[in-house]
Amino acid sequence: MTLPIDPSQIDPDDIGEQQTTLEMGHEAAIEHVREVFTDAGFGVPVEFSPSDMLNEKVDAGRDPYYVLGACNPEVADRALDASENRLGALMACNVVVWEEEPGKQRVYHVSIMRIARLVGMAPDDEEMADIVADTGELVDEAFANL
């Protein structure tokens, strides 16, 4: 199968990629990220540890890795309408925290709104551009406070 886009040609800005490093323990980083994203207007309705599950199920030996599924209900509702409900397949907006080394955590996020538009799941129109901008402002605020 050939992808309709060349992943090597995608600029991190095209997918709203943001990342930072926190100098703290893994559990403290998870709590901090949850609090900062909540303060920026997101709820966190879904969260889980892939590393715990993989270590338990297949003895993967993975370092701590945690996913916080952040969601701003107003923006999510608009995005579902704009994408004829297809964007729900990408929800929630995940923020990932993984341990690079003890006391050093990477926080990583990509914009599901930008990705949905890029791959044709959401329209490339003014309404979706406004949704992308609104979500981007919320994520920018959160990352500025990490």
PDB file of N, CA and C in Angstrom, residues 55-130:
ATOM      1  N   ASN A  55       4.122  -4.776  29.781  1.00  0.00           N
ATOM      2  CA  ASN A  55       5.022  -5.489  30.693  1.00  0.00           C
ATOM      3  C   ASN A  55       4.322  -6.670  31.341  1.00  0.00           C
ATOM      4  N   GLU A  56       3.044  -6.491  31.659  1.00  0.00           N
ATOM      5  CA  GLU A  56       2.275  -7.574  32.281  1.00  0.00           C
ATOM      6  C   GLU A  56       1.917  -8.668  31.275  1.00  0.00           C
ATOM      7  N   LYS A  57       1.469  -8.275  30.090  1.00  0.00           N
ATOM      8  CA  LYS A  57       0.929  -9.244  29.130  1.00  0.00           C
ATOM      9  C   LYS A  57       2.000  -9.968  28.312  1.00  0.00           C
ATOM     10  N   VAL A  58       3.062  -9.257  27.924  1.00  0.00           N
ATOM     11  CA  VAL A  58       4.072  -9.882  27.057  1.00  0.00           C
ATOM     12  C   VAL A  58       5.490  -9.706  27.591  1.00  0.00           C
ATOM     13  N   ASP A  59       5.608  -9.341  28.872  1.00  0.00           N
ATOM     14  CA  ASP A  59       6.917  -9.179  29.502  1.00  0.00           C
ATOM     15  C   ASP A  59       7.843  -8.312  28.638  1.00  0.00           C
ATOM     16  N   ALA A  60       7.312  -7.145  28.222  1.00  0.00           N
ATOM     17  CA  ALA A  60       8.016  -6.273  27.285  1.00  0.00           C
ATOM     18  C   ALA A  60       9.220  -5.563  27.895  1.00  0.00           C
ATOM     19  N   GLY A  61       9.246  -5.386  29.207  1.00  0.00           N
ATOM     20  CA  GLY A  61      10.364  -4.682  29.830  1.00  0.00           C
ATOM     21  C   GLY A  61      10.419  -3.202  29.479  1.00  0.00           C
ATOM     22  N   ARG A  62       9.279  -2.611  29.225  1.00  0.00           N
ATOM     23  CA  ARG A  62       9.233  -1.192  28.829  1.00  0.00           C
ATOM     24  C   ARG A  62       9.398  -0.272  30.024  1.00  0.00           C
ATOM     25  N   ASP A  63      10.075   0.847  29.776  1.00  0.00           N
ATOM     26  CA  ASP A  63      10.174   1.904  30.772  1.00  0.00           C
ATOM     27  C   ASP A  63       8.814   2.581  30.904  1.00  0.00           C
ATOM     28  N   PRO A  64       8.595   3.323  32.008  1.00  0.00           N
ATOM     29  CA  PRO A  64       7.291   3.972  32.209  1.00  0.00           C
ATOM     30  C   PRO A  64       6.857   4.829  31.015  1.00  0.00           C
ATOM     31  N   TYR A  65       5.604   4.624  30.614  1.00  0.00           N
ATOM     32  CA  TYR A  65       5.010   5.278  29.449  1.00  0.00           C
ATOM     33  C   TYR A  65       3.528   5.434  29.739  1.00  0.00           C
ATOM     34  N   TYR A  66       3.008   6.651  29.652  1.00  0.00           N
ATOM     35  CA  TYR A  66       1.638   6.918  30.073  1.00  0.00           C
ATOM     36  C   TYR A  66       0.941   7.808  29.053  1.00  0.00           C
ATOM     37  N   VAL A  67      -0.328   7.539  28.805  1.00  0.00           N
ATOM     38  CA  VAL A  67      -1.131   8.307  27.861  1.00  0.00           C
ATOM     39  C   VAL A  67      -2.273   8.983  28.599  1.00  0.00           C
ATOM     40  N   LEU A  68      -2.375  10.300  28.441  1.00  0.00           N
ATOM     41  CA  LEU A  68      -3.500  11.068  28.965  1.00  0.00           C
ATOM     42  C   LEU A  68      -4.341  11.499  27.760  1.00  0.00           C
ATOM     43  N   GLY A  69      -5.584  11.046  27.707  1.00  0.00           N
ATOM     44  CA  GLY A  69      -6.487  11.419  26.624  1.00  0.00           C
ATOM     45  C   GLY A  69      -7.207  12.693  26.979  1.00  0.00           C
ATOM     46  N   ALA A  70      -6.689  13.816  26.512  1.00  0.00           N
ATOM     47  CA  ALA A  70      -7.244  15.127  26.844  1.00  0.00           C
ATOM     48  C   ALA A  70      -8.352  15.492  25.855  1.00  0.00           C
ATOM     49  N   CYS A  71      -9.363  16.207  26.348  1.00  0.00           N
ATOM     50  CA  CYS A  71     -10.482  16.582  25.497  1.00  0.00           C
ATOM     51  C   CYS A  71     -11.102  17.887  25.985  1.00  0.00           C
ATOM     52  N   ASN A  72     -11.297  18.811  25.057  1.00  0.00           N
ATOM     53  CA  ASN A  72     -12.085  20.003  25.337  1.00  0.00           C
ATOM     54  C   ASN A  72     -13.456  19.741  24.706  1.00  0.00           C
ATOM     55  N   PRO A  73     -14.498  19.540  25.518  1.00  0.00           N
ATOM     56  CA  PRO A  73     -15.797  19.125  24.976  1.00  0.00           C
ATOM     57  C   PRO A  73     -16.368  20.045  23.897  1.00  0.00           C
ATOM     58  N   GLU A  74     -16.234  21.351  24.071  1.00  0.00           N
ATOM     59  CA  GLU A  74     -16.782  22.282  23.080  1.00  0.00           C
ATOM     60  C   GLU A  74     -16.099  22.105  21.729  1.00  0.00           C
ATOM     61  N   VAL A  75     -14.776  22.035  21.739  1.00  0.00           N
ATOM     62  CA  VAL A  75     -14.031  21.883  20.495  1.00  0.00           C
ATOM     63  C   VAL A  75     -14.287  20.497  19.890  1.00  0.00           C
ATOM     64  N   ALA A  76     -14.342  19.468  20.740  1.00  0.00           N
ATOM     65  CA  ALA A  76     -14.601  18.118  20.238  1.00  0.00           C
ATOM     66  C   ALA A  76     -15.962  18.033  19.548  1.00  0.00           C
ATOM     67  N   ASP A  77     -16.972  18.676  20.113  1.00  0.00           N
ATOM     68  CA  ASP A  77     -18.303  18.678  19.520  1.00  0.00           C
ATOM     69  C   ASP A  77     -18.280  19.344  18.151  1.00  0.00           C
ATOM     70  N   ARG A  78     -17.606  20.476  18.053  1.00  0.00           N
ATOM     71  CA  ARG A  78     -17.481  21.178  16.769  1.00  0.00           C
ATOM     72  C   ARG A  78     -16.735  20.325  15.750  1.00  0.00           C
ATOM     73  N   ALA A  79     -15.670  19.645  16.201  1.00  0.00           N
ATOM     74  CA  ALA A  79     -14.859  18.825  15.291  1.00  0.00           C
ATOM     75  C   ALA A  79     -15.653  17.626  14.776  1.00  0.00           C
ATOM     76  N   LEU A  80     -16.468  17.020  15.629  1.00  0.00           N
ATOM     77  CA  LEU A  80     -17.303  15.902  15.166  1.00  0.00           C
ATOM     78  C   LEU A  80     -18.277  16.378  14.089  1.00  0.00           C
ATOM     79  N   ASP A  81     -18.904  17.528  14.309  1.00  0.00           N
ATOM     80  CA  ASP A  81     -19.815  18.065  13.307  1.00  0.00           C
ATOM     81  C   ASP A  81     -19.085  18.372  12.003  1.00  0.00           C
ATOM     82  N   ALA A  82     -17.935  19.015  12.106  1.00  0.00           N
ATOM     83  CA  ALA A  82     -17.194  19.427  10.913  1.00  0.00           C
ATOM     84  C   ALA A  82     -16.673  18.242  10.109  1.00  0.00           C
ATOM     85  N   SER A  83     -16.426  17.127  10.784  1.00  0.00           N
ATOM     86  CA  SER A  83     -15.850  15.955  10.105  1.00  0.00           C
ATOM     87  C   SER A  83     -16.878  14.867   9.823  1.00  0.00           C
ATOM     88  N   GLU A  84     -18.150  15.195   9.977  1.00  0.00           N
ATOM     89  CA  GLU A  84     -19.223  14.217   9.805  1.00  0.00           C
ATOM     90  C   GLU A  84     -18.959  12.984  10.679  1.00  0.00           C
ATOM     91  N   ASN A  85     -18.521  13.246  11.912  1.00  0.00           N
ATOM     92  CA  ASN A  85     -18.282  12.255  12.962  1.00  0.00           C
ATOM     93  C   ASN A  85     -17.022  11.407  12.788  1.00  0.00           C
ATOM     94  N   ARG A  86     -16.296  11.546  11.707  1.00  0.00           N
ATOM     95  CA  ARG A  86     -15.109  10.712  11.474  1.00  0.00           C
ATOM     96  C   ARG A  86     -13.992  11.000  12.467  1.00  0.00           C
ATOM     97  N   LEU A  87     -13.878  12.231  12.933  1.00  0.00           N
ATOM     98  CA  LEU A  87     -12.771  12.594  13.817  1.00  0.00           C
ATOM     99  C   LEU A  87     -12.804  11.819  15.131  1.00  0.00           C
ATOM    100  N   GLY A  88     -13.961  11.306  15.499  1.00  0.00           N
ATOM    101  CA  GLY A  88     -14.072  10.515  16.721  1.00  0.00           C
ATOM    102  C   GLY A  88     -13.141   9.312  16.737  1.00  0.00           C
ATOM    103  N   ALA A  89     -12.759   8.816  15.567  1.00  0.00           N
ATOM    104  CA  ALA A  89     -11.840   7.678  15.495  1.00  0.00           C
ATOM    105  C   ALA A  89     -10.450   8.034  16.014  1.00  0.00           C
ATOM    106  N   LEU A  90     -10.151   9.320  16.089  1.00  0.00           N
ATOM    107  CA  LEU A  90      -8.851   9.764  16.585  1.00  0.00           C
ATOM    108  C   LEU A  90      -8.906  10.306  18.011  1.00  0.00           C
ATOM    109  N   MET A  91     -10.090  10.465  18.563  1.00  0.00           N
ATOM    110  CA  MET A  91     -10.216  11.053  19.903  1.00  0.00           C
ATOM    111  C   MET A  91      -9.780  10.055  20.953  1.00  0.00           C
ATOM    112  N   ALA A  92      -9.324  10.472  22.063  1.00  0.00           N
ATOM    113  CA  ALA A  92      -9.130  11.837  22.528  1.00  0.00           C
ATOM    114  C   ALA A  92      -7.765  12.354  22.046  1.00  0.00           C
ATOM    115  N   CYS A  93      -7.521  13.625  22.309  1.00  0.00           N
ATOM    116  CA  CYS A  93      -6.243  14.246  21.953  1.00  0.00           C
ATOM    117  C   CYS A  93      -5.186  13.768  22.947  1.00  0.00           C
ATOM    118  N   ASN A  94      -4.379  12.829  22.543  1.00  0.00           N
ATOM    119  CA  ASN A  94      -3.450  12.217  23.483  1.00  0.00           C
ATOM    120  C   ASN A  94      -2.226  13.081  23.777  1.00  0.00           C
ATOM    121  N   VAL A  95      -1.877  13.083  25.029  1.00  0.00           N
ATOM    122  CA  VAL A  95      -0.632  13.672  25.508  1.00  0.00           C
ATOM    123  C   VAL A  95       0.113  12.516  26.162  1.00  0.00           C
ATOM    124  N   VAL A  96       1.315  12.261  25.701  1.00  0.00           N
ATOM    125  CA  VAL A  96       2.070  11.096  26.148  1.00  0.00           C
ATOM    126  C   VAL A  96       3.222  11.540  27.038  1.00  0.00           C
ATOM    127  N   VAL A  97       3.434  10.784  28.116  1.00  0.00           N
ATOM    128  CA  VAL A  97       4.555  11.042  29.032  1.00  0.00           C
ATOM    129  C   VAL A  97       5.363   9.758  29.107  1.00  0.00           C
ATOM    130  N   TRP A  98       6.634   9.834  28.701  1.00  0.00           N
ATOM    131  CA  TRP A  98       7.473   8.650  28.846  1.00  0.00           C
ATOM    132  C   TRP A  98       8.776   8.999  29.531  1.00  0.00           C
ATOM    133  N   GLU A  99       9.300   8.018  30.238  1.00  0.00           N
ATOM    134  CA  GLU A  99      10.530   8.226  30.990  1.00  0.00           C
ATOM    135  C   GLU A  99      11.730   8.011  30.072  1.00  0.00           C
ATOM    136  N   GLU A 100      12.483   9.088  29.843  1.00  0.00           N
ATOM    137  CA  GLU A 100      13.705   8.973  29.049  1.00  0.00           C
ATOM    138  C   GLU A 100      14.830   8.371  29.891  1.00  0.00           C
ATOM    139  N   GLU A 101      14.824   8.758  31.154  1.00  0.00           N
ATOM    140  CA  GLU A 101      15.737   8.219  32.155  1.00  0.00           C
ATOM    141  C   GLU A 101      15.147   8.613  33.505  1.00  0.00           C
ATOM    142  N   PRO A 102      15.547   7.962  34.573  1.00  0.00           N
ATOM    143  CA  PRO A 102      14.978   8.342  35.870  1.00  0.00           C
ATOM    144  C   PRO A 102      15.130   9.846  36.126  1.00  0.00           C
ATOM    145  N   GLY A 103      14.004  10.473  36.488  1.00  0.00           N
ATOM    146  CA  GLY A 103      13.999  11.904  36.766  1.00  0.00           C
ATOM    147  C   GLY A 103      13.897  12.790  35.541  1.00  0.00           C
ATOM    148  N   LYS A 104      13.733  12.189  34.360  1.00  0.00           N
ATOM    149  CA  LYS A 104      13.644  12.960  33.114  1.00  0.00           C
ATOM    150  C   LYS A 104      12.532  12.365  32.245  1.00  0.00           C
ATOM    151  N   GLN A 105      11.445  13.151  32.071  1.00  0.00           N
ATOM    152  CA  GLN A 105      10.260  12.694  31.353  1.00  0.00           C
ATOM    153  C   GLN A 105      10.044  13.505  30.084  1.00  0.00           C
ATOM    154  N   ARG A 106       9.725  12.834  28.999  1.00  0.00           N
ATOM    155  CA  ARG A 106       9.364  13.495  27.745  1.00  0.00           C
ATOM    156  C   ARG A 106       7.843  13.604  27.694  1.00  0.00           C
ATOM    157  N   VAL A 107       7.344  14.790  27.355  1.00  0.00           N
ATOM    158  CA  VAL A 107       5.914  15.020  27.151  1.00  0.00           C
ATOM    159  C   VAL A 107       5.743  15.306  25.665  1.00  0.00           C
ATOM    160  N   TYR A 108       4.840  14.570  25.016  1.00  0.00           N
ATOM    161  CA  TYR A 108       4.717  14.623  23.559  1.00  0.00           C
ATOM    162  C   TYR A 108       3.244  14.684  23.160  1.00  0.00           C
ATOM    163  N   HIS A 109       2.958  15.477  22.123  1.00  0.00           N
ATOM    164  CA  HIS A 109       1.583  15.635  21.629  1.00  0.00           C
ATOM    165  C   HIS A 109       1.617  15.936  20.133  1.00  0.00           C
ATOM    166  N   VAL A 110       0.652  15.393  19.414  1.00  0.00           N
ATOM    167  CA  VAL A 110       0.384  15.804  18.039  1.00  0.00           C
ATOM    168  C   VAL A 110      -1.097  16.156  17.947  1.00  0.00           C
ATOM    169  N   SER A 111      -1.432  17.026  17.014  1.00  0.00           N
ATOM    170  CA  SER A 111      -2.799  17.513  16.873  1.00  0.00           C
ATOM    171  C   SER A 111      -3.639  16.553  16.032  1.00  0.00           C
ATOM    172  N   ILE A 112      -4.636  15.931  16.660  1.00  0.00           N
ATOM    173  CA  ILE A 112      -5.527  15.070  15.879  1.00  0.00           C
ATOM    174  C   ILE A 112      -6.342  15.899  14.895  1.00  0.00           C
ATOM    175  N   MET A 113      -6.568  17.153  15.212  1.00  0.00           N
ATOM    176  CA  MET A 113      -7.322  18.024  14.303  1.00  0.00           C
ATOM    177  C   MET A 113      -6.528  18.257  13.017  1.00  0.00           C
ATOM    178  N   ARG A 114      -5.225  18.535  13.163  1.00  0.00           N
ATOM    179  CA  ARG A 114      -4.372  18.743  11.983  1.00  0.00           C
ATOM    180  C   ARG A 114      -4.207  17.453  11.189  1.00  0.00           C
ATOM    181  N   ILE A 115      -4.005  16.345  11.899  1.00  0.00           N
ATOM    182  CA  ILE A 115      -3.822  15.063  11.220  1.00  0.00           C
ATOM    183  C   ILE A 115      -5.090  14.677  10.468  1.00  0.00           C
ATOM    184  N   ALA A 116      -6.259  14.863  11.084  1.00  0.00           N
ATOM    185  CA  ALA A 116      -7.525  14.535  10.422  1.00  0.00           C
ATOM    186  C   ALA A 116      -7.690  15.333   9.138  1.00  0.00           C
ATOM    187  N   ARG A 117      -7.319  16.587   9.176  1.00  0.00           N
ATOM    188  CA  ARG A 117      -7.417  17.425   7.974  1.00  0.00           C
ATOM    189  C   ARG A 117      -6.398  16.977   6.931  1.00  0.00           C
ATOM    190  N   LEU A 118      -5.194  16.642   7.374  1.00  0.00           N
ATOM    191  CA  LEU A 118      -4.115  16.238   6.476  1.00  0.00           C
ATOM    192  C   LEU A 118      -4.461  14.963   5.710  1.00  0.00           C
ATOM    193  N   VAL A 119      -5.126  14.009   6.381  1.00  0.00           N
ATOM    194  CA  VAL A 119      -5.436  12.729   5.728  1.00  0.00           C
ATOM    195  C   VAL A 119      -6.852  12.668   5.146  1.00  0.00           C
ATOM    196  N   GLY A 120      -7.569  13.779   5.196  1.00  0.00           N
ATOM    197  CA  GLY A 120      -8.878  13.835   4.562  1.00  0.00           C
ATOM    198  C   GLY A 120     -10.043  13.368   5.416  1.00  0.00           C
ATOM    199  N   MET A 121      -9.826  13.173   6.721  1.00  0.00           N
ATOM    200  CA  MET A 121     -10.930  12.789   7.608  1.00  0.00           C
ATOM    201  C   MET A 121     -11.768  13.994   8.008  1.00  0.00           C
ATOM    202  N   ALA A 122     -11.206  15.163   7.880  1.00  0.00           N
ATOM    203  CA  ALA A 122     -11.898  16.411   8.192  1.00  0.00           C
ATOM    204  C   ALA A 122     -11.657  17.369   7.025  1.00  0.00           C
ATOM    205  N   PRO A 123     -12.580  18.259   6.780  1.00  0.00           N
ATOM    206  CA  PRO A 123     -12.443  19.157   5.629  1.00  0.00           C
ATOM    207  C   PRO A 123     -11.318  20.181   5.826  1.00  0.00           C
ATOM    208  N   ASP A 124     -10.783  20.622   4.713  1.00  0.00           N
ATOM    209  CA  ASP A 124      -9.778  21.681   4.730  1.00  0.00           C
ATOM    210  C   ASP A 124     -10.504  22.985   4.398  1.00  0.00           C
ATOM    211  N   ASP A 125     -11.330  23.436   5.356  1.00  0.00           N
ATOM    212  CA  ASP A 125     -12.122  24.636   5.135  1.00  0.00           C
ATOM    213  C   ASP A 125     -11.941  25.598   6.307  1.00  0.00           C
ATOM    214  N   GLU A 126     -12.617  26.725   6.229  1.00  0.00           N
ATOM    215  CA  GLU A 126     -12.469  27.762   7.258  1.00  0.00           C
ATOM    216  C   GLU A 126     -12.958  27.289   8.630  1.00  0.00           C
ATOM    217  N   GLU A 127     -14.045  26.546   8.661  1.00  0.00           N
ATOM    218  CA  GLU A 127     -14.574  26.054   9.935  1.00  0.00           C
ATOM    219  C   GLU A 127     -13.547  25.153  10.630  1.00  0.00           C
ATOM    220  N   MET A 128     -12.963  24.226   9.884  1.00  0.00           N
ATOM    221  CA  MET A 128     -11.977  23.327  10.474  1.00  0.00           C
ATOM    222  C   MET A 128     -10.705  24.097  10.829  1.00  0.00           C
ATOM    223  N   ALA A 129     -10.347  25.092  10.035  1.00  0.00           N
ATOM    224  CA  ALA A 129      -9.179  25.925  10.357  1.00  0.00           C
ATOM    225  C   ALA A 129      -9.392  26.627  11.696  1.00  0.00           C
ATOM    226  N   ASP A 130     -10.614  27.081  11.964  1.00  0.00           N
ATOM    227  CA  ASP A 130     -10.921  27.719  13.251  1.00  0.00           C
ATOM    228  C   ASP A 130     -10.807  26.712  14.399  1.00  0.00           C
TER     229      ASP A 130
END
